[in-house]
PDB file of C-alpha atoms in Angstrom:
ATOM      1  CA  UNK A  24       0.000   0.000   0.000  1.00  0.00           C
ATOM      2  CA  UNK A  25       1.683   3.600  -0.951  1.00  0.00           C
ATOM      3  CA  UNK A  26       2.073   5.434   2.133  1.00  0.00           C
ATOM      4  CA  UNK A  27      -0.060   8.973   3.249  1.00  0.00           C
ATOM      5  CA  UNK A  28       1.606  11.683   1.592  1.00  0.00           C
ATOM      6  CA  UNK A  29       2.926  14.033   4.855  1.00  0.00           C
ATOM      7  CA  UNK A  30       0.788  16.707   5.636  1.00  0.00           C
ATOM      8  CA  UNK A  31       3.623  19.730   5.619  1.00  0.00           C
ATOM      9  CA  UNK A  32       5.118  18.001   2.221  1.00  0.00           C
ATOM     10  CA  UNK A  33       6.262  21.402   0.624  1.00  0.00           C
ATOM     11  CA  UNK A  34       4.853  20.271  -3.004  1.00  0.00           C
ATOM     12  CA  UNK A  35       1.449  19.553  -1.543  1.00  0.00           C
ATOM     13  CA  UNK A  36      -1.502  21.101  -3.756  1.00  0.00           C
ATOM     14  CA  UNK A  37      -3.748  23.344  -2.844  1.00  0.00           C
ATOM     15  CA  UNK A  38      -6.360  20.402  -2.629  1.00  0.00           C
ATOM     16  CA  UNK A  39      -5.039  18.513  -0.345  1.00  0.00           C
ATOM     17  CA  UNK A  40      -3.341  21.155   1.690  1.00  0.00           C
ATOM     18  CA  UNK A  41      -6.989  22.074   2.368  1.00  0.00           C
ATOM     19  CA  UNK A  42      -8.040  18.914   3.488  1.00  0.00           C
ATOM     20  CA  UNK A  43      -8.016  17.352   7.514  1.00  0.00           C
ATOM     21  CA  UNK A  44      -6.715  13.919   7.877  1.00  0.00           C
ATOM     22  CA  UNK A  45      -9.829  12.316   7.588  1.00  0.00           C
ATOM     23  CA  UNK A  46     -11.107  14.238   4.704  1.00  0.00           C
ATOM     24  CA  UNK A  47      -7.818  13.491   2.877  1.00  0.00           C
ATOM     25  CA  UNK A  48      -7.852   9.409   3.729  1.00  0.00           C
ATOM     26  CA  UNK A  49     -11.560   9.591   2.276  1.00  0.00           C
ATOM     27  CA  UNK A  50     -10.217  11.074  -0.807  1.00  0.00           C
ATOM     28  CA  UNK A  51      -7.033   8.339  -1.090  1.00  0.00           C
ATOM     29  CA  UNK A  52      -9.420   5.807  -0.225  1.00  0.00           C
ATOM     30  CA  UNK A  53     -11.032   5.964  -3.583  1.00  0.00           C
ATOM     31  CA  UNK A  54      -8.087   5.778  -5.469  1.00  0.00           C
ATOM     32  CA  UNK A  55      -6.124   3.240  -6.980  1.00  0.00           C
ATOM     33  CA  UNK A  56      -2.170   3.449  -6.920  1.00  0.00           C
ATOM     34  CA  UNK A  57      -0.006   3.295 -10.472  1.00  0.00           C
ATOM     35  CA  UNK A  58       3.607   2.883 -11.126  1.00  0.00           C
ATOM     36  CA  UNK A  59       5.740   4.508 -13.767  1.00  0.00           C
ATOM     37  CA  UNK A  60       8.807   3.333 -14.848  1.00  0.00           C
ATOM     38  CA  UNK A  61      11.214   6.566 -15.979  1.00  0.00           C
ATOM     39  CA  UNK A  62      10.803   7.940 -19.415  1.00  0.00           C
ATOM     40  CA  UNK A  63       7.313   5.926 -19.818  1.00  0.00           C
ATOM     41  CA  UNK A  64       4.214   7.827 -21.041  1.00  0.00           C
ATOM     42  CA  UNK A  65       1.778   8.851 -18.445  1.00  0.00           C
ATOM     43  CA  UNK A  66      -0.529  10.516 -20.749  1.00  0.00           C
ATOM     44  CA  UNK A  67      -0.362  12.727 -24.226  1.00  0.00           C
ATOM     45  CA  UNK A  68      -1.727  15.776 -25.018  1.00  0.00           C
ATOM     46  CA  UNK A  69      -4.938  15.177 -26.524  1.00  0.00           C
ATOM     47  CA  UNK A  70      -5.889  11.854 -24.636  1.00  0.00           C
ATOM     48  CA  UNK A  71      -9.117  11.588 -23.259  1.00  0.00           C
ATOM     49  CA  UNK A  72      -9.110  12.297 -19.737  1.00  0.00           C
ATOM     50  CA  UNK A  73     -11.350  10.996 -17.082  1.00  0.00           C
ATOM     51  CA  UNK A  74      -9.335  10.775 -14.086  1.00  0.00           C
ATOM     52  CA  UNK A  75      -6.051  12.508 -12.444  1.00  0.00           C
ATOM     53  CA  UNK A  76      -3.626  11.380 -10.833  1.00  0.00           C
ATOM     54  CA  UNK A  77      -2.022  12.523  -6.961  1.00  0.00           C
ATOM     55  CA  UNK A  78       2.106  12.169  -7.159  1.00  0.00           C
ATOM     56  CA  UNK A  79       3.158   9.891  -4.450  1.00  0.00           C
ATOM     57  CA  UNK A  80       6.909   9.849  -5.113  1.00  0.00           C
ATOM     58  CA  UNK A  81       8.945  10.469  -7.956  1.00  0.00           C
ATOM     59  CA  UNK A  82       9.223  13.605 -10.742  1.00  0.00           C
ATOM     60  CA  UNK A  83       6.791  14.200 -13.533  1.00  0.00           C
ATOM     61  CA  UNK A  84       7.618  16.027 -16.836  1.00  0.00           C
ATOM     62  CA  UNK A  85       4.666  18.159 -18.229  1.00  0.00           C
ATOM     63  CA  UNK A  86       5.687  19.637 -22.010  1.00  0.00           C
ATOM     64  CA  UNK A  87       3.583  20.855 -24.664  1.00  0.00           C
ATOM     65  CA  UNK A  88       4.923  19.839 -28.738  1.00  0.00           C
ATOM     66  CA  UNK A  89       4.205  22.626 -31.614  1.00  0.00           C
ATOM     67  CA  UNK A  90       3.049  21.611 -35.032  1.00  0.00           C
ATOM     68  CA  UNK A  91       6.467  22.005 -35.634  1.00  0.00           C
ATOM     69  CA  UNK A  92       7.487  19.620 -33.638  1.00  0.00           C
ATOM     70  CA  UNK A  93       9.552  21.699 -31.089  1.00  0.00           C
ATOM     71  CA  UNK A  94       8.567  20.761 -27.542  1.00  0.00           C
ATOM     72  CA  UNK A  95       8.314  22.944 -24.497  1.00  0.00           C
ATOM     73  CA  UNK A  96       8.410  21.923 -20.949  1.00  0.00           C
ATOM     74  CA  UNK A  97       5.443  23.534 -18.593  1.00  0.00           C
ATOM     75  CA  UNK A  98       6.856  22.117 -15.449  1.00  0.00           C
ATOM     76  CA  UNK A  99       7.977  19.710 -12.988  1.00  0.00           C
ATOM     77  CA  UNK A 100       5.836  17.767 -10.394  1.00  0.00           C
ATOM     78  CA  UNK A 101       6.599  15.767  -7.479  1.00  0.00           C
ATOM     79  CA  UNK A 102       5.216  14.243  -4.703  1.00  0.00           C
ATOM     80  CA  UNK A 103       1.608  15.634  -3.226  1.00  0.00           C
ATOM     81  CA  UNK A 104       1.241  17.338  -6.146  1.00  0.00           C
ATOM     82  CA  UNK A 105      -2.478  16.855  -8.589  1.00  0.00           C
ATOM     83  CA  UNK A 106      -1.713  16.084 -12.105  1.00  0.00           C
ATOM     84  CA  UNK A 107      -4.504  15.695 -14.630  1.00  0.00           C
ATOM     85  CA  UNK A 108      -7.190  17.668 -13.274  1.00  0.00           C
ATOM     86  CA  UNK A 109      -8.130  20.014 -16.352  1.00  0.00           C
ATOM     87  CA  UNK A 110      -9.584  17.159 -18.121  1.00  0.00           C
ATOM     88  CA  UNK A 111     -11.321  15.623 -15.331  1.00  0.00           C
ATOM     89  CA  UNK A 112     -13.290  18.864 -14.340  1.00  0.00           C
ATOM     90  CA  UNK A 113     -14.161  20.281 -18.147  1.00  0.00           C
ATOM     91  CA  UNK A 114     -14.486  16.308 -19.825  1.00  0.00           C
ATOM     92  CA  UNK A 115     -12.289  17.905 -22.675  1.00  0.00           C
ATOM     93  CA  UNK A 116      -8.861  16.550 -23.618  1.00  0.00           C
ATOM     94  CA  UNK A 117      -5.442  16.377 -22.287  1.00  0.00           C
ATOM     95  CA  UNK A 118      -4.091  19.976 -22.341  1.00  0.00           C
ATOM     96  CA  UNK A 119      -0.222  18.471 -22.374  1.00  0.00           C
ATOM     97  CA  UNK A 120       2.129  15.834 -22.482  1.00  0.00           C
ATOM     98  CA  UNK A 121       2.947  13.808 -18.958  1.00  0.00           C
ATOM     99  CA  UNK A 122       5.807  11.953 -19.007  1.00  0.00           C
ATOM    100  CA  UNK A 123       7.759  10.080 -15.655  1.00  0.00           C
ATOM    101  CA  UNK A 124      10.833  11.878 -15.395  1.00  0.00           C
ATOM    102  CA  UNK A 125      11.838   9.541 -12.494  1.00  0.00           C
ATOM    103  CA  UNK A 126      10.263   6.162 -11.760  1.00  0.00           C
ATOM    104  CA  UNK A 127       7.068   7.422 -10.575  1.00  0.00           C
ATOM    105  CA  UNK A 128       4.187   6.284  -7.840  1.00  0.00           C
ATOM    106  CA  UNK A 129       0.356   7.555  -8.634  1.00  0.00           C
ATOM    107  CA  UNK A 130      -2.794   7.310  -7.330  1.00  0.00           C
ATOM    108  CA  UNK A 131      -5.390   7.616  -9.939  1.00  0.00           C
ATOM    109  CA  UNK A 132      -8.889   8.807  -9.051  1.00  0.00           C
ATOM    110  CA  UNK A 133     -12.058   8.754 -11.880  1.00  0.00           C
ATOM    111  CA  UNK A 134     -13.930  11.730 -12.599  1.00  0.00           C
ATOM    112  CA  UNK A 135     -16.974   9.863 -10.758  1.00  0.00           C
ATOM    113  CA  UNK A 136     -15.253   9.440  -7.575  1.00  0.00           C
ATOM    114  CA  UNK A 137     -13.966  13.210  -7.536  1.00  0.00           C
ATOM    115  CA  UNK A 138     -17.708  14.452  -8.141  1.00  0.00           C
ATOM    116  CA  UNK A 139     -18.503  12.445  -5.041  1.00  0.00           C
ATOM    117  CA  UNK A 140     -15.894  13.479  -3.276  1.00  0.00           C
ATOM    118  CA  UNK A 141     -16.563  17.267  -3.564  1.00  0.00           C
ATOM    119  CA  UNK A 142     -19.984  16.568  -3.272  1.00  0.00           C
ATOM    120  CA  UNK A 143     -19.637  15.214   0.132  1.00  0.00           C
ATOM    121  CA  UNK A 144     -16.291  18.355   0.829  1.00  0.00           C
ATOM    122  CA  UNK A 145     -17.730  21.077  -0.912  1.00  0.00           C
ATOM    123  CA  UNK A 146     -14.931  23.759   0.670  1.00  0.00           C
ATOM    124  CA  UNK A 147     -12.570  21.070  -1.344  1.00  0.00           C
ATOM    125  CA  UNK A 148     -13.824  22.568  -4.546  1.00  0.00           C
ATOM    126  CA  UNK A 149     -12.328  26.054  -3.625  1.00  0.00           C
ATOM    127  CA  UNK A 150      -8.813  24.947  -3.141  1.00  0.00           C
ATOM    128  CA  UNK A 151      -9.139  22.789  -6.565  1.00  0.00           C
ATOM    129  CA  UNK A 152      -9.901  26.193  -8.101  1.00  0.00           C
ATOM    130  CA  UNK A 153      -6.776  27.374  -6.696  1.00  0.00           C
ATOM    131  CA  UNK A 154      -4.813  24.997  -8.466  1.00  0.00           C
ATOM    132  CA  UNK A 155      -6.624  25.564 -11.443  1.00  0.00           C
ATOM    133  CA  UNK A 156      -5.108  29.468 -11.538  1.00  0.00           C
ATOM    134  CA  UNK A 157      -1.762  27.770 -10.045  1.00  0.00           C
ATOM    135  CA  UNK A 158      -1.493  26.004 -13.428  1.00  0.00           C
ATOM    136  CA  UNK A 159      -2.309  29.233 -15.223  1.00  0.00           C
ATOM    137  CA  UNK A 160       0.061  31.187 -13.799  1.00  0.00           C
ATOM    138  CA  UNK A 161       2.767  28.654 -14.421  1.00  0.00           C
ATOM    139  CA  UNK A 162       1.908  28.327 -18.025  1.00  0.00           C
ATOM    140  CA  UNK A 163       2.226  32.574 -18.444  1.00  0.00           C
ATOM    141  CA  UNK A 164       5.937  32.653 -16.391  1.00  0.00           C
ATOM    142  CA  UNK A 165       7.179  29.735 -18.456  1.00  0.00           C
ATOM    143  CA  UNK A 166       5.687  31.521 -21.483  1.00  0.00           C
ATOM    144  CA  UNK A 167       7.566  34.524 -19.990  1.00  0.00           C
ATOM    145  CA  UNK A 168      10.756  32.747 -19.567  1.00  0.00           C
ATOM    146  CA  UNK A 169      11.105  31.141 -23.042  1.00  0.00           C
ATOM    147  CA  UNK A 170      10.732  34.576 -24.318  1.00  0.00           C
ATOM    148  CA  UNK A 171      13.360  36.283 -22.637  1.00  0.00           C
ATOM    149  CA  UNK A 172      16.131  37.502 -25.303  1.00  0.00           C
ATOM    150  CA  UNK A 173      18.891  36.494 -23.423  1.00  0.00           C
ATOM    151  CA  UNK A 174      20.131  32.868 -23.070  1.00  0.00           C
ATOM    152  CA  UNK A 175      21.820  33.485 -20.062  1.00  0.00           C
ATOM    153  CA  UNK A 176      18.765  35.253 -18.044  1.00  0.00           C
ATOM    154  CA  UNK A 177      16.532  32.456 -19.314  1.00  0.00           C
ATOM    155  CA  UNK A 178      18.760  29.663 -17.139  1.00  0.00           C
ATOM    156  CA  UNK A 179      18.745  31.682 -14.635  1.00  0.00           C
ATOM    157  CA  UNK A 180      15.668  31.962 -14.080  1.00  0.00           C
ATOM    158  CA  UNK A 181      14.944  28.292 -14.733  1.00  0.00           C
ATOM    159  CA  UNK A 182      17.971  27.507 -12.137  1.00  0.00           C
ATOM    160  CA  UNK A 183      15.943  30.157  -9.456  1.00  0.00           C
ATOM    161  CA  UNK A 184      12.294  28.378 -10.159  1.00  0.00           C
ATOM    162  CA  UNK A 185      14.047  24.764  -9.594  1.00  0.00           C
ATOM    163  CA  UNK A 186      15.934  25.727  -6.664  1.00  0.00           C
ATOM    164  CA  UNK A 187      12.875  27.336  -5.171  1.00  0.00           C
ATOM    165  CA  UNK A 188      10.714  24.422  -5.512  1.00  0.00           C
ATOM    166  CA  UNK A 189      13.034  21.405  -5.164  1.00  0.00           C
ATOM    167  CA  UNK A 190      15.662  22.994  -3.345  1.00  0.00           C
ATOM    168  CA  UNK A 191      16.507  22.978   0.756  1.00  0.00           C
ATOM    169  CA  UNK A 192      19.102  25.305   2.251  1.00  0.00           C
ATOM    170  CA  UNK A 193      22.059  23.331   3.752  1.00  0.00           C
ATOM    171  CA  UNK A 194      24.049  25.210   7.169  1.00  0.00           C
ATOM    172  CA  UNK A 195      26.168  27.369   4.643  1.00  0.00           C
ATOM    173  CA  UNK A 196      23.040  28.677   2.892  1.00  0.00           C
ATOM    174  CA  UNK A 197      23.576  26.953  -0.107  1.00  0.00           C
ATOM    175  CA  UNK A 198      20.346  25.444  -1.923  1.00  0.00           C
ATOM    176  CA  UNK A 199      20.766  22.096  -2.711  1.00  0.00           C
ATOM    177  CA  UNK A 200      18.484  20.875  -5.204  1.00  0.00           C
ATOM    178  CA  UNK A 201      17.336  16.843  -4.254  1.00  0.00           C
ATOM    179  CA  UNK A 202      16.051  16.139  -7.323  1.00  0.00           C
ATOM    180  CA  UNK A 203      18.757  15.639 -10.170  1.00  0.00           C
ATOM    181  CA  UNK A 204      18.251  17.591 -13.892  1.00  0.00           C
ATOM    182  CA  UNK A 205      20.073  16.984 -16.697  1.00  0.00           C
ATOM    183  CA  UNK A 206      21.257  19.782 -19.121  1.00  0.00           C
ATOM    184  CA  UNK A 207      18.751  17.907 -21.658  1.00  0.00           C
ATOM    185  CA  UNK A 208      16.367  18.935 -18.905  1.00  0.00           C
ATOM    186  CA  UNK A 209      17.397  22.600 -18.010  1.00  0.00           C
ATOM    187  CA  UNK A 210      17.414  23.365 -21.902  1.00  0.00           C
ATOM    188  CA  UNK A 211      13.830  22.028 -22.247  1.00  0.00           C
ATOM    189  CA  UNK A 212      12.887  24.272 -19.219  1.00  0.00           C
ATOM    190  CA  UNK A 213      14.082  27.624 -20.756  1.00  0.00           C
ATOM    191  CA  UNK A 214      14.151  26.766 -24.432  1.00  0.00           C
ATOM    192  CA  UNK A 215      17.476  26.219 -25.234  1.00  0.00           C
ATOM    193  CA  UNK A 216      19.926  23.470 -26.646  1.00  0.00           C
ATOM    194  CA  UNK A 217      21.583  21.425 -24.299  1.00  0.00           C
ATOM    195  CA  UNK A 218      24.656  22.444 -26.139  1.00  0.00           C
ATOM    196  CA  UNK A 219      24.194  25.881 -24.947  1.00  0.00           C
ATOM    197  CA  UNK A 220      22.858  24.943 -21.521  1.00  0.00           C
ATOM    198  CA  UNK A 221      26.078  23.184 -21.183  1.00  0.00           C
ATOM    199  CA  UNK A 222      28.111  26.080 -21.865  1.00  0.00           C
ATOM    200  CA  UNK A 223      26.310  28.789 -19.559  1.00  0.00           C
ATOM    201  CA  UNK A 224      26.364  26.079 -16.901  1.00  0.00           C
ATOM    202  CA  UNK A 225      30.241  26.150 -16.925  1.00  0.00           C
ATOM    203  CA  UNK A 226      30.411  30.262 -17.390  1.00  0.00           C
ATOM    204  CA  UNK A 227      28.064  30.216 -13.912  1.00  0.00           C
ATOM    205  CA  UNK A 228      29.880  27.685 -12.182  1.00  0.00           C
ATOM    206  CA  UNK A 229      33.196  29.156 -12.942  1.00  0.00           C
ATOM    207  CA  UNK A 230      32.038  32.565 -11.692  1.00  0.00           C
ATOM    208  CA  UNK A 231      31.379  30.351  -8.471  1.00  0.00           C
ATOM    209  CA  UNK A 232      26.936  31.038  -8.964  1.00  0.00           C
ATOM    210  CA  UNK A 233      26.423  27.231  -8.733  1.00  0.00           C
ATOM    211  CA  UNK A 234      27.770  23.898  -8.461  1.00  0.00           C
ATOM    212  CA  UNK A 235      26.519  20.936 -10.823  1.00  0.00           C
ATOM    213  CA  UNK A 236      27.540  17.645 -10.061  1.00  0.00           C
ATOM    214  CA  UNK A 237      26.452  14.487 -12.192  1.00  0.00           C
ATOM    215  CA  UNK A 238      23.223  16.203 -12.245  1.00  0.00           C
ATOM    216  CA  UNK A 239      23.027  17.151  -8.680  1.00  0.00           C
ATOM    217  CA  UNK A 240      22.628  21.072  -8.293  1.00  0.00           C
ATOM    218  CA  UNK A 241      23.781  23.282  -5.584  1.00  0.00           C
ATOM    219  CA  UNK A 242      22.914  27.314  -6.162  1.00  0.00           C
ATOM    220  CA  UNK A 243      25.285  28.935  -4.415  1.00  0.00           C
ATOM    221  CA  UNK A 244      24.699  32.494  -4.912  1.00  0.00           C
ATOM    222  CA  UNK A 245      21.166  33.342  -5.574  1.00  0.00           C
ATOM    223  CA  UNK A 246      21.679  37.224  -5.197  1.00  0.00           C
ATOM    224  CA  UNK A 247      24.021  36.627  -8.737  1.00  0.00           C
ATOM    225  CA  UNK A 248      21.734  34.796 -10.245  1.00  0.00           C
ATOM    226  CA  UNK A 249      18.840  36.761  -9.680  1.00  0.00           C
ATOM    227  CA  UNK A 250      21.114  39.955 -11.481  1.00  0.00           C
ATOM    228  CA  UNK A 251      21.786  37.403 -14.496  1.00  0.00           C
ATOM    229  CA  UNK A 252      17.633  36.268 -14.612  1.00  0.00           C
ATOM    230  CA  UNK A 253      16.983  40.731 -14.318  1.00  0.00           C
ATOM    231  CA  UNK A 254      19.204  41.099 -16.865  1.00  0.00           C
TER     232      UNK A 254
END
């Protein structure tokens, strides 16, 4: 059985931030756990979509692919976070791509069991709202990002969103990032090729901004950085 996500989790939605213990075993007891192995397909934009998923452990990718066939990446999820939930509440299709970025553990829950659910929590269906706009915003700063002229400011900023959401502060008030990103992953972030990511990375470690480590990333000057994402 996957374990209860901790209350105080710092990726927790909005949903089940608002929820009491019992309210939020009610909710888990309805749904039915998934694994993912990395790189595997959770769902593609314009899949039918009658249930969501609650992140248990693990990373998910969200991205978006032009007719063009250039992808961009909306975001990161981890654990206690809702994925899935546009499609649920309007019946309409997958807005984006969904793919494990880690091995991944889910819980899905149908659109029928949600209904009940809120039916039986209305306050629940505020804080769903909330994530709603939450998604909205994060859609308009990533579309903000990706159109910033310079390469270097774009990075940054990616480097500041990751470290602000994945990152802890260790005694020297360094943010250490626990999850690990690959330049193939930074560049899909902030639009750029990993051949450039790669080369900014070693212009901001070398002016002593951050440390990147077989994908682990420390930021250790976020006062630089944020001058570089200004810029």
């Amino acid at each position: 059985m996957t374990p209860d996500l901790p209350a105080t989790d710092p990726l927790q939605s909005a949903l089940l931030a608002a929820l009491d213990d019992e309210a939020r075993a009610a909710l888990f007891a309805r749904a039915q756990p998934r694994r993912f192995a990395a790189s595997e397909a959770i769902f593609h934009q314009g899949d039918a979509g009658d249930f969501l998923f609650v992140i248990d452990a693990g990373r998910v990718e969200i991205s978006t692919t032009a007719a063009n066939g250039r992808r961009a990446v909306l975001n990161h999820m981890g654990a206690g976070e809702i994925l899935g939930e546009i499609a649920v509440l309007d019946r309409g299709a997958r807005s984006a791509d969904a793919r494990a970025a880690t091995d991944v553990e889910l819980r899905v829950l149908y659109r029928a069991d949600l209904m009940a659910f809120l039916a039986e929590h209305p306050a629940a269906m505020g804080a769903l709202l909330a994530e709603l706009c939450a998604r909205v915003r994060n859609a308009s700063e990533m579309f903000t990002l990706q159109s910033q002229i310079s390469a270097q400011a774009r990075l940054a900023r990616a480097l500041l969103r990751i470290g602000a959401k994945w990152g802890a502060a260790d005694a020297r008030g360094h943010i250490k990032v626990a999850q690990s990103f690959s330049h193939g992953d930074l560049g899909a972030l902030c639009g750029l090729a990993r051949e450039n990511v790669s080369r900014h990375m070693k212009s901001l470690a070398k002016a002593g901004l951050l440390r990147f480590d077989e994908g682990q990333l420390t930021l250790l000057d976020l006062e630089g950085l944020e001058e570089i994402a200004d810029s």
